[in-house]
Amino acid sequence: MTIITRIASGQHPYPVSPRRLGSARPGHRRNCAKCERDFIVGGVRIPVNKGKIMMLAAASSPAPASTDRIGPLSPVALHRRRLAQRLARDADADGRFWCSVVTTGIYCRPSCPSRHARPDHIRFHDTLDDARRTGFRPCRRCHPEGRGLTEERRFLVDKACEIIRRSGGAATTAGVAQAMGVSPSHLYRVFRQVLKQTPGTFARSILREPKPSTIRCTGSASLQGRVAK
Ligand SMILES: [Zn+2]
């Protein structure tokens, strides 16, 4: 027998041990040991694998705007939550805080794809200025000073669409990649992540159009919510 509880804005992704819930009753707030988010204890009990507890939404309680702002966190809890977000490379955390690594002397966005440092070597900063004040340099992979990874991908795809459109659909993936100074495989991967189609498919759709001059790149305008996480 396990207790089904929930995170305030929806189903909670991680099982939580019964011990962690303690004497919590439905409606009580607890903090997930894994992702450091607060969740609301629900009233439903269903068996889940290995005696763990899944967090599910309780229909009666209204969801707050953001799970990030359920309540004030202690500095320790805040640090643990940020660490969990960093380890998960949570892109939603980008812009909310920055992290630096004392051993490498680099600061990053939370979503940085670089290899993780040891947790005790990571420091978190509320603002970009705080991160700069460490004297460290910005990461060359996640570019904390510039556009985010998501924006970077959209920008790249927008630019590629524009090149393909100007060529009337004749441009090849390799040619576009060369013009943009990126590798064809990178362009191909990002293009698929953002537009859910390959550069070749996009080019052929341009070729099929009777009036190429009216084709417009849909790189960022119509892709809200479709960008790869
Ligand atoms: Zn980085």
GROMACS .gro file of C-alpha atoms and ligand atoms in nm:
model
  230
    1MET     CA    1   0.000   0.000   0.000
    2THR     CA    2   0.135   0.338  -0.095
    3ILE     CA    3   0.008   0.688  -0.082
    4ILE     CA    4  -0.052   0.885  -0.396
    5THR     CA    5   0.036   1.247  -0.359
    6ARG     CA    6   0.102   1.515  -0.608
    7ILE     CA    7   0.312   1.811  -0.699
    8ALA     CA    8   0.113   2.128  -0.709
    9SER     CA    9   0.116   2.179  -1.083
   10GLY     CA   10   0.068   1.822  -1.196
   11GLN     CA   11   0.197   1.475  -1.164
   12HIS     CA   12   0.520   1.445  -0.983
   13PRO     CA   13   0.792   1.263  -1.178
   14TYR     CA   14   0.968   1.083  -0.898
   15PRO     CA   15   0.856   0.820  -0.652
   16VAL     CA   16   0.899   0.925  -0.292
   17SER     CA   17   0.955   0.690  -0.003
   18PRO     CA   18   0.675   0.649   0.253
   19ARG     CA   19   0.925   0.741   0.524
   20ARG     CA   20   0.969   1.077   0.358
   21LEU     CA   21   0.601   1.153   0.394
   22GLY     CA   22   0.601   1.075   0.765
   23SER     CA   23   0.276   1.177   0.924
   24ALA     CA   24   0.172   1.400   0.635
   25ARG     CA   25  -0.201   1.413   0.570
   26PRO     CA   26  -0.379   1.502   0.247
   27GLY     CA   27  -0.325   1.868   0.175
   28HIS     CA   28   0.003   1.884   0.364
   29ARG     CA   29   0.311   2.007   0.184
   30ARG     CA   30   0.626   1.804   0.165
   31ASN     CA   31   0.952   1.841  -0.023
   32CYS     CA   32   1.076   1.583  -0.271
   33ALA     CA   33   1.421   1.454  -0.179
   34LYS     CA   34   1.513   1.404  -0.541
   35CYS     CA   35   1.400   1.713  -0.729
   36GLU     CA   36   1.365   1.939  -0.426
   37ARG     CA   37   1.025   2.060  -0.534
   38ASP     CA   38   0.744   2.094  -0.290
   39PHE     CA   39   0.446   1.873  -0.346
   40ILE     CA   40   0.101   1.849  -0.199
   41VAL     CA   41   0.003   1.525  -0.036
   42GLY     CA   42  -0.305   1.383  -0.202
   43GLY     CA   43  -0.559   1.145  -0.059
   44VAL     CA   44  -0.551   0.854  -0.303
   45ARG     CA   45  -0.367   0.534  -0.217
   46ILE     CA   46  -0.253   0.296  -0.486
   47PRO     CA   47   0.028   0.043  -0.494
   48VAL     CA   48   0.335   0.150  -0.687
   49ASN     CA   49   0.652  -0.043  -0.760
   50LYS     CA   50   0.884  -0.122  -0.472
   51GLY     CA   51   0.666   0.046  -0.214
   52LYS     CA   52   0.746   0.389  -0.353
   53ILE     CA   53   0.495   0.670  -0.365
   54MET     CA   54   0.399   0.844  -0.683
   55MET     CA   55   0.299   1.207  -0.675
   56LEU     CA   56  -0.029   1.270  -0.845
   57ALA     CA   57  -0.256   1.570  -0.869
   58ALA     CA   58  -0.529   1.603  -0.614
   59ALA     CA   59  -0.829   1.733  -0.801
   60SER     CA   60  -0.944   1.968  -0.531
   61SER     CA   61  -0.638   2.187  -0.484
   62PRO     CA   62  -0.571   2.462  -0.734
   63ALA     CA   63  -0.236   2.456  -0.908
   64PRO     CA   64  -0.013   2.756  -0.849
   65ALA     CA   65   0.139   2.940  -1.143
   66SER     CA   66   0.477   2.783  -1.094
   67THR     CA   67   0.606   2.491  -0.893
   68ASP     CA   68   0.914   2.698  -0.838
   69ARG     CA   69   0.732   2.945  -0.621
   70ILE     CA   70   0.522   2.734  -0.391
   71GLY     CA   71   0.677   2.879  -0.083
   72PRO     CA   72   0.996   3.027   0.050
   73LEU     CA   73   1.276   2.777   0.071
   74SER     CA   74   1.554   2.767   0.322
   75PRO     CA   75   1.900   2.836   0.175
   76VAL     CA   76   1.984   2.469   0.208
   77ALA     CA   77   1.664   2.358   0.034
   78LEU     CA   78   1.715   2.618  -0.236
   79HIS     CA   79   2.068   2.497  -0.293
   80ARG     CA   80   1.953   2.136  -0.315
   81ARG     CA   81   1.677   2.223  -0.557
   82ARG     CA   82   1.914   2.418  -0.779
   83LEU     CA   83   2.160   2.133  -0.769
   84ALA     CA   84   1.885   1.895  -0.880
   85GLN     CA   85   1.792   2.133  -1.162
   86ARG     CA   86   2.152   2.161  -1.268
   87LEU     CA   87   2.199   1.784  -1.264
   88ALA     CA   88   1.881   1.750  -1.470
   89ARG     CA   89   2.005   2.025  -1.705
   90ASP     CA   90   1.666   2.184  -1.657
   91ALA     CA   91   1.624   2.446  -1.930
   92ASP     CA   92   1.333   2.597  -1.735
   93ALA     CA   93   1.585   2.706  -1.475
   94ASP     CA   94   1.779   2.914  -1.727
   95GLY     CA   95   1.761   3.279  -1.635
   96ARG     CA   96   1.656   3.201  -1.279
   97PHE     CA   97   2.005   3.136  -1.154
   98TRP     CA   98   2.356   3.068  -1.278
   99CYS     CA   99   2.613   2.820  -1.160
  100SER     CA  100   2.988   2.824  -1.144
  101VAL     CA  101   3.246   2.556  -1.081
  102VAL     CA  102   3.531   2.653  -0.854
  103THR     CA  103   3.773   2.399  -0.998
  104THR     CA  104   3.731   2.503  -1.362
  105GLY     CA  105   3.670   2.874  -1.305
  106ILE     CA  106   3.373   2.877  -1.542
  107TYR     CA  107   3.015   2.988  -1.498
  108CYS     CA  108   2.724   2.835  -1.684
  109ARG     CA  109   2.352   2.820  -1.734
  110PRO     CA  110   2.171   2.544  -1.545
  111SER     CA  111   2.096   2.368  -1.875
  112CYS     CA  112   2.460   2.357  -1.986
  113PRO     CA  113   2.534   2.029  -2.165
  114SER     CA  114   2.888   2.013  -2.023
  115ARG     CA  115   2.992   1.728  -1.801
  116HIS     CA  116   2.881   1.773  -1.442
  117ALA     CA  117   3.127   1.886  -1.181
  118ARG     CA  118   3.131   1.741  -0.834
  119PRO     CA  119   2.838   1.891  -0.643
  120ASP     CA  120   3.062   2.036  -0.373
  121HIS     CA  121   3.252   2.226  -0.642
  122ILE     CA  122   2.939   2.394  -0.778
  123ARG     CA  123   2.827   2.737  -0.661
  124PHE     CA  124   2.496   2.901  -0.746
  125HIS     CA  125   2.433   3.267  -0.820
  126ASP     CA  126   2.105   3.455  -0.818
  127THR     CA  127   2.207   3.690  -1.097
  128LEU     CA  128   2.445   3.696  -1.388
  129ASP     CA  129   2.629   3.982  -1.219
  130ASP     CA  130   2.686   3.763  -0.916
  131ALA     CA  131   2.835   3.498  -1.142
  132ARG     CA  132   3.060   3.754  -1.310
  133ARG     CA  133   3.185   3.879  -0.975
  134THR     CA  134   3.347   3.541  -0.914
  135GLY     CA  135   3.606   3.646  -1.170
  136PHE     CA  136   3.542   3.324  -1.363
  137ARG     CA  137   3.492   3.316  -1.738
  138PRO     CA  138   3.163   3.239  -1.916
  139CYS     CA  139   3.123   2.887  -2.050
  140ARG     CA  140   3.188   2.846  -2.422
  141ARG     CA  141   2.924   2.578  -2.458
  142CYS     CA  142   2.615   2.731  -2.298
  143HIS     CA  143   2.712   3.099  -2.346
  144PRO     CA  144   2.561   3.237  -2.026
  145GLU     CA  145   2.626   3.590  -2.151
  146GLY     CA  146   2.446   3.546  -2.479
  147ARG     CA  147   2.140   3.372  -2.608
  148GLY     CA  148   2.016   3.060  -2.435
  149LEU     CA  149   2.048   2.724  -2.599
  150THR     CA  150   1.686   2.731  -2.709
  151GLU     CA  151   1.720   3.074  -2.863
  152GLU     CA  152   2.049   2.970  -3.017
  153ARG     CA  153   1.885   2.673  -3.187
  154ARG     CA  154   1.596   2.881  -3.315
  155PHE     CA  155   1.836   3.143  -3.443
  156LEU     CA  156   2.040   2.880  -3.626
  157VAL     CA  157   1.731   2.723  -3.782
  158ASP     CA  158   1.591   3.061  -3.882
  159LYS     CA  159   1.916   3.141  -4.054
  160ALA     CA  160   1.925   2.802  -4.230
  161CYS     CA  161   1.564   2.843  -4.346
  162GLU     CA  162   1.652   3.180  -4.487
  163ILE     CA  163   1.946   3.039  -4.684
  164ILE     CA  164   1.734   2.752  -4.817
  165ARG     CA  165   1.453   2.988  -4.908
  166ARG     CA  166   1.689   3.222  -5.091
  167SER     CA  167   1.824   2.929  -5.288
  168GLY     CA  168   1.473   2.838  -5.393
  169GLY     CA  169   1.508   2.502  -5.220
  170ALA     CA  170   1.822   2.403  -5.411
  171ALA     CA  171   2.061   2.434  -5.117
  172THR     CA  172   2.190   2.110  -4.969
  173THR     CA  173   2.231   2.046  -4.599
  174ALA     CA  174   2.608   2.038  -4.641
  175GLY     CA  175   2.603   2.363  -4.836
  176VAL     CA  176   2.387   2.540  -4.580
  177ALA     CA  177   2.601   2.409  -4.296
  178GLN     CA  178   2.916   2.529  -4.468
  179ALA     CA  179   2.765   2.872  -4.525
  180MET     CA  180   2.678   2.893  -4.159
  181GLY     CA  181   3.007   2.757  -4.029
  182VAL     CA  182   2.858   2.458  -3.852
  183SER     CA  183   2.884   2.088  -3.922
  184PRO     CA  184   2.614   1.926  -4.138
  185SER     CA  185   2.531   1.679  -3.860
  186HIS     CA  186   2.482   1.961  -3.609
  187LEU     CA  187   2.259   2.151  -3.847
  188TYR     CA  188   2.062   1.837  -3.928
  189ARG     CA  189   2.014   1.753  -3.559
  190VAL     CA  190   1.911   2.103  -3.451
  191PHE     CA  191   1.684   2.142  -3.751
  192ARG     CA  192   1.502   1.825  -3.661
  193GLN     CA  193   1.480   1.928  -3.296
  194VAL     CA  194   1.327   2.263  -3.377
  195LEU     CA  195   1.123   2.207  -3.692
  196LYS     CA  196   1.057   1.833  -3.658
  197GLN     CA  197   1.175   1.786  -4.016
  198THR     CA  198   1.508   1.762  -4.191
  199PRO     CA  199   1.669   2.044  -4.388
  200GLY     CA  200   1.616   1.830  -4.700
  201THR     CA  201   1.243   1.798  -4.634
  202PHE     CA  202   1.220   2.169  -4.580
  203ALA     CA  203   1.412   2.238  -4.901
  204ARG     CA  204   1.184   2.005  -5.099
  205SER     CA  205   0.879   2.181  -4.960
  206ILE     CA  206   1.026   2.504  -5.092
  207LEU     CA  207   1.091   2.342  -5.431
  208ARG     CA  208   0.731   2.225  -5.454
  209GLU     CA  209   0.598   2.573  -5.392
  210PRO     CA  210   0.495   2.748  -5.716
  211LYS     CA  211   0.595   3.088  -5.583
  212PRO     CA  212   0.914   3.058  -5.387
  213SER     CA  213   0.922   3.427  -5.312
  214THR     CA  214   0.610   3.395  -5.098
  215ILE     CA  215   0.748   3.117  -4.882
  216ARG     CA  216   0.830   3.236  -4.538
  217CYS     CA  217   1.056   3.073  -4.291
  218THR     CA  218   0.864   2.945  -3.993
  219GLY     CA  219   1.170   2.895  -3.781
  220SER     CA  220   1.062   3.089  -3.477
  221ALA     CA  221   0.726   3.239  -3.558
  222SER     CA  222   0.519   2.923  -3.566
  223LEU     CA  223   0.729   2.706  -3.348
  224GLN     CA  224   0.635   2.820  -3.005
  225GLY     CA  225   0.624   2.515  -2.787
  226ARG     CA  226   0.773   2.288  -3.049
  227VAL     CA  227   1.132   2.354  -2.971
  228ALA     CA  228   1.309   2.051  -2.836
  229LYS     CA  229   1.354   2.052  -2.465
  230ZN      ZN  230   2.816   2.591  -1.975
   0.00000   0.00000   0.00000
